[in-house]
Amino acid sequence: MPLPDHELDFESTPGFEESWLKENQLLEFRCEFRPTGQRVRARLRTRLAVAWRDALRIPRLGEVLPPKFKLITVENLDFVVALDGKRVFDVVEARPEQDGHSLVVPVRFGGSLRISNIVYNMNKSVERMTDLRSGQAHG
């Protein structure tokens, strides 16, 4: 499907959730955007490669950083935009590049798709999985 000829601005905070596709290695991150006052809905699904980092000692500072999951890379993603419930744009299993806090995806008809400020939410999902593994999840 062709890339929309205008920018969609989702000002509301997206809702997101995560689940393991491959325990302790591959995390699925799902996110839904609903812009205020518009009939547009967008859904993002990414596969995140993660790794467990053991506790890290910093001798000069006398600190020990606790063990945690670390986001290694975004393997690929699916992104769908619908208007009034009808799909108007999609990318499937695209390989994005990280640009600061955004993901940039080349699209098959030229140009690129930028999903701004999403990396923060992906890192929050990885942190949540660390909390679950450590038994520190907050309900």
Tab-separated table of C-alpha atoms in Angstrom:
chain	number	residue	atom	x	y	z
A	1	MET	CA	0.000	0.000	0.000
A	2	PRO	CA	1.365	3.454	-0.757
A	3	LEU	CA	2.725	5.669	1.964
A	4	PRO	CA	0.228	8.312	3.120
A	5	ASP	CA	1.111	11.740	1.749
A	6	HIS	CA	0.865	13.446	5.116
A	7	GLU	CA	2.215	13.037	8.610
A	8	LEU	CA	0.046	11.475	11.269
A	9	ASP	CA	0.566	13.080	14.642
A	10	PHE	CA	-0.441	10.878	17.561
A	11	GLU	CA	-0.449	13.208	20.545
A	12	SER	CA	-1.985	10.778	22.987
A	13	THR	CA	0.220	8.355	24.891
A	14	PRO	CA	0.136	4.952	23.193
A	15	GLY	CA	-1.015	1.908	25.079
A	16	PHE	CA	1.492	-0.939	24.966
A	17	GLU	CA	2.038	-4.479	26.187
A	18	GLU	CA	4.654	-7.171	25.799
A	19	SER	CA	5.016	-10.954	25.889
A	20	TRP	CA	7.748	-13.504	25.256
A	21	LEU	CA	7.963	-15.104	21.827
A	22	LYS	CA	11.130	-16.946	22.907
A	23	GLU	CA	11.669	-16.940	26.683
A	24	ASN	CA	14.428	-14.508	27.779
A	25	GLN	CA	15.515	-13.883	24.157
A	26	LEU	CA	12.778	-12.499	21.899
A	27	LEU	CA	10.120	-10.127	23.192
A	28	GLU	CA	7.017	-9.081	21.259
A	29	PHE	CA	6.121	-5.431	21.869
A	30	ARG	CA	2.629	-4.337	20.811
A	31	CYS	CA	1.453	-0.761	20.743
A	32	GLU	CA	-1.731	1.002	19.651
A	33	PHE	CA	-2.023	4.688	18.766
A	34	ARG	CA	-5.316	6.587	18.634
A	35	PRO	CA	-4.948	10.247	17.769
A	36	THR	CA	-7.291	12.561	19.584
A	37	GLY	CA	-10.315	13.627	17.555
A	38	GLN	CA	-9.420	11.585	14.467
A	39	ARG	CA	-10.866	8.424	12.929
A	40	VAL	CA	-7.411	6.953	12.436
A	41	ARG	CA	-5.942	4.059	14.386
A	42	ALA	CA	-2.423	2.654	14.093
A	43	ARG	CA	-0.974	-0.547	15.458
A	44	LEU	CA	2.685	-1.451	15.830
A	45	ARG	CA	4.093	-4.887	16.597
A	46	THR	CA	7.845	-5.388	16.982
A	47	ARG	CA	10.088	-8.314	17.766
A	48	LEU	CA	12.819	-7.229	20.189
A	49	ALA	CA	16.003	-9.228	20.686
A	50	VAL	CA	17.010	-8.986	24.348
A	51	ALA	CA	19.777	-10.429	26.518
A	52	TRP	CA	20.191	-10.899	30.256
A	53	ARG	CA	23.048	-8.857	31.663
A	54	ASP	CA	24.478	-10.126	34.948
A	55	ALA	CA	25.175	-7.766	37.837
A	56	LEU	CA	27.887	-5.313	36.878
A	57	ARG	CA	30.489	-4.133	39.379
A	58	ILE	CA	31.959	-0.659	38.993
A	59	PRO	CA	35.026	-0.796	41.275
A	60	ARG	CA	36.024	2.881	41.052
A	61	LEU	CA	32.574	3.977	42.156
A	62	GLY	CA	32.019	1.098	44.552
A	63	GLU	CA	28.662	0.360	42.927
A	64	VAL	CA	26.988	-2.789	41.722
A	65	LEU	CA	24.391	-2.431	38.985
A	66	PRO	CA	21.686	-5.088	39.337
A	67	PRO	CA	21.171	-7.735	36.654
A	68	LYS	CA	18.649	-6.852	33.966
A	69	PHE	CA	17.396	-7.471	30.460
A	70	LYS	CA	18.950	-5.245	27.833
A	71	LEU	CA	17.427	-4.399	24.462
A	72	ILE	CA	19.873	-5.580	21.805
A	73	THR	CA	18.004	-4.744	18.601
A	74	VAL	CA	14.615	-4.467	16.943
A	75	GLU	CA	14.510	-7.595	14.761
A	76	ASN	CA	11.576	-6.432	12.651
A	77	LEU	CA	8.179	-4.796	12.879
A	78	ASP	CA	4.682	-4.661	11.468
A	79	PHE	CA	2.844	-1.340	11.270
A	80	VAL	CA	-0.760	-0.838	10.151
A	81	VAL	CA	-2.790	2.358	9.785
A	82	ALA	CA	-6.587	2.203	9.448
A	83	LEU	CA	-9.128	4.934	8.684
A	84	ASP	CA	-12.672	4.216	9.848
A	85	GLY	CA	-11.680	0.573	10.335
A	86	LYS	CA	-10.323	0.167	6.776
A	87	ARG	CA	-6.607	-0.502	6.270
A	88	VAL	CA	-4.956	2.328	4.337
A	89	PHE	CA	-1.263	1.580	4.913
A	90	ASP	CA	0.871	-1.282	6.172
A	91	VAL	CA	4.419	-2.593	6.385
A	92	VAL	CA	5.093	-6.203	7.352
A	93	GLU	CA	8.277	-7.655	8.832
A	94	ALA	CA	10.226	-4.493	8.024
A	95	ARG	CA	13.745	-4.088	9.411
A	96	PRO	CA	13.930	-0.676	11.082
A	97	GLU	CA	16.929	1.437	11.989
A	98	GLN	CA	17.045	3.249	15.298
A	99	ASP	CA	17.477	7.015	15.043
A	100	GLY	CA	17.691	8.419	18.557
A	101	HIS	CA	14.349	7.642	20.208
A	102	SER	CA	12.667	6.852	16.886
A	103	LEU	CA	12.499	3.947	14.456
A	104	VAL	CA	12.896	4.581	10.726
A	105	VAL	CA	11.617	1.998	8.239
A	106	PRO	CA	12.263	2.088	4.496
A	107	VAL	CA	9.021	1.379	2.631
A	108	ARG	CA	8.665	-0.545	-0.617
A	109	PHE	CA	7.382	2.401	-2.673
A	110	GLY	CA	10.235	4.722	-1.733
A	111	GLY	CA	10.586	7.055	1.187
A	112	SER	CA	10.531	5.989	4.793
A	113	LEU	CA	8.254	5.692	7.782
A	114	ARG	CA	9.369	7.343	11.041
A	115	ILE	CA	7.823	6.207	14.310
A	116	SER	CA	8.941	8.930	16.683
A	117	ASN	CA	9.679	8.543	20.378
A	118	ILE	CA	8.845	4.812	20.512
A	119	VAL	CA	12.196	3.516	21.797
A	120	TYR	CA	11.430	4.813	25.315
A	121	ASN	CA	8.285	2.637	25.472
A	122	MET	CA	10.153	-0.397	24.144
A	123	ASN	CA	12.794	0.043	26.852
A	124	LYS	CA	10.009	0.322	29.458
A	125	SER	CA	8.680	-3.059	28.281
A	126	VAL	CA	12.153	-4.571	28.631
A	127	GLU	CA	12.383	-3.072	32.160
A	128	ARG	CA	9.004	-4.561	33.014
A	129	MET	CA	10.235	-8.013	31.978
A	130	THR	CA	13.283	-7.511	34.226
A	131	ASP	CA	10.940	-6.662	37.106
A	132	LEU	CA	8.836	-9.765	36.411
A	133	ARG	CA	11.916	-12.005	36.321
A	134	SER	CA	13.259	-10.407	39.514
A	135	GLY	CA	9.910	-10.703	41.295
A	136	GLN	CA	9.637	-6.922	41.625
A	137	ALA	CA	6.661	-6.333	39.321
A	138	HIS	CA	4.245	-3.706	40.541
A	139	GLY	CA	0.574	-4.447	39.934
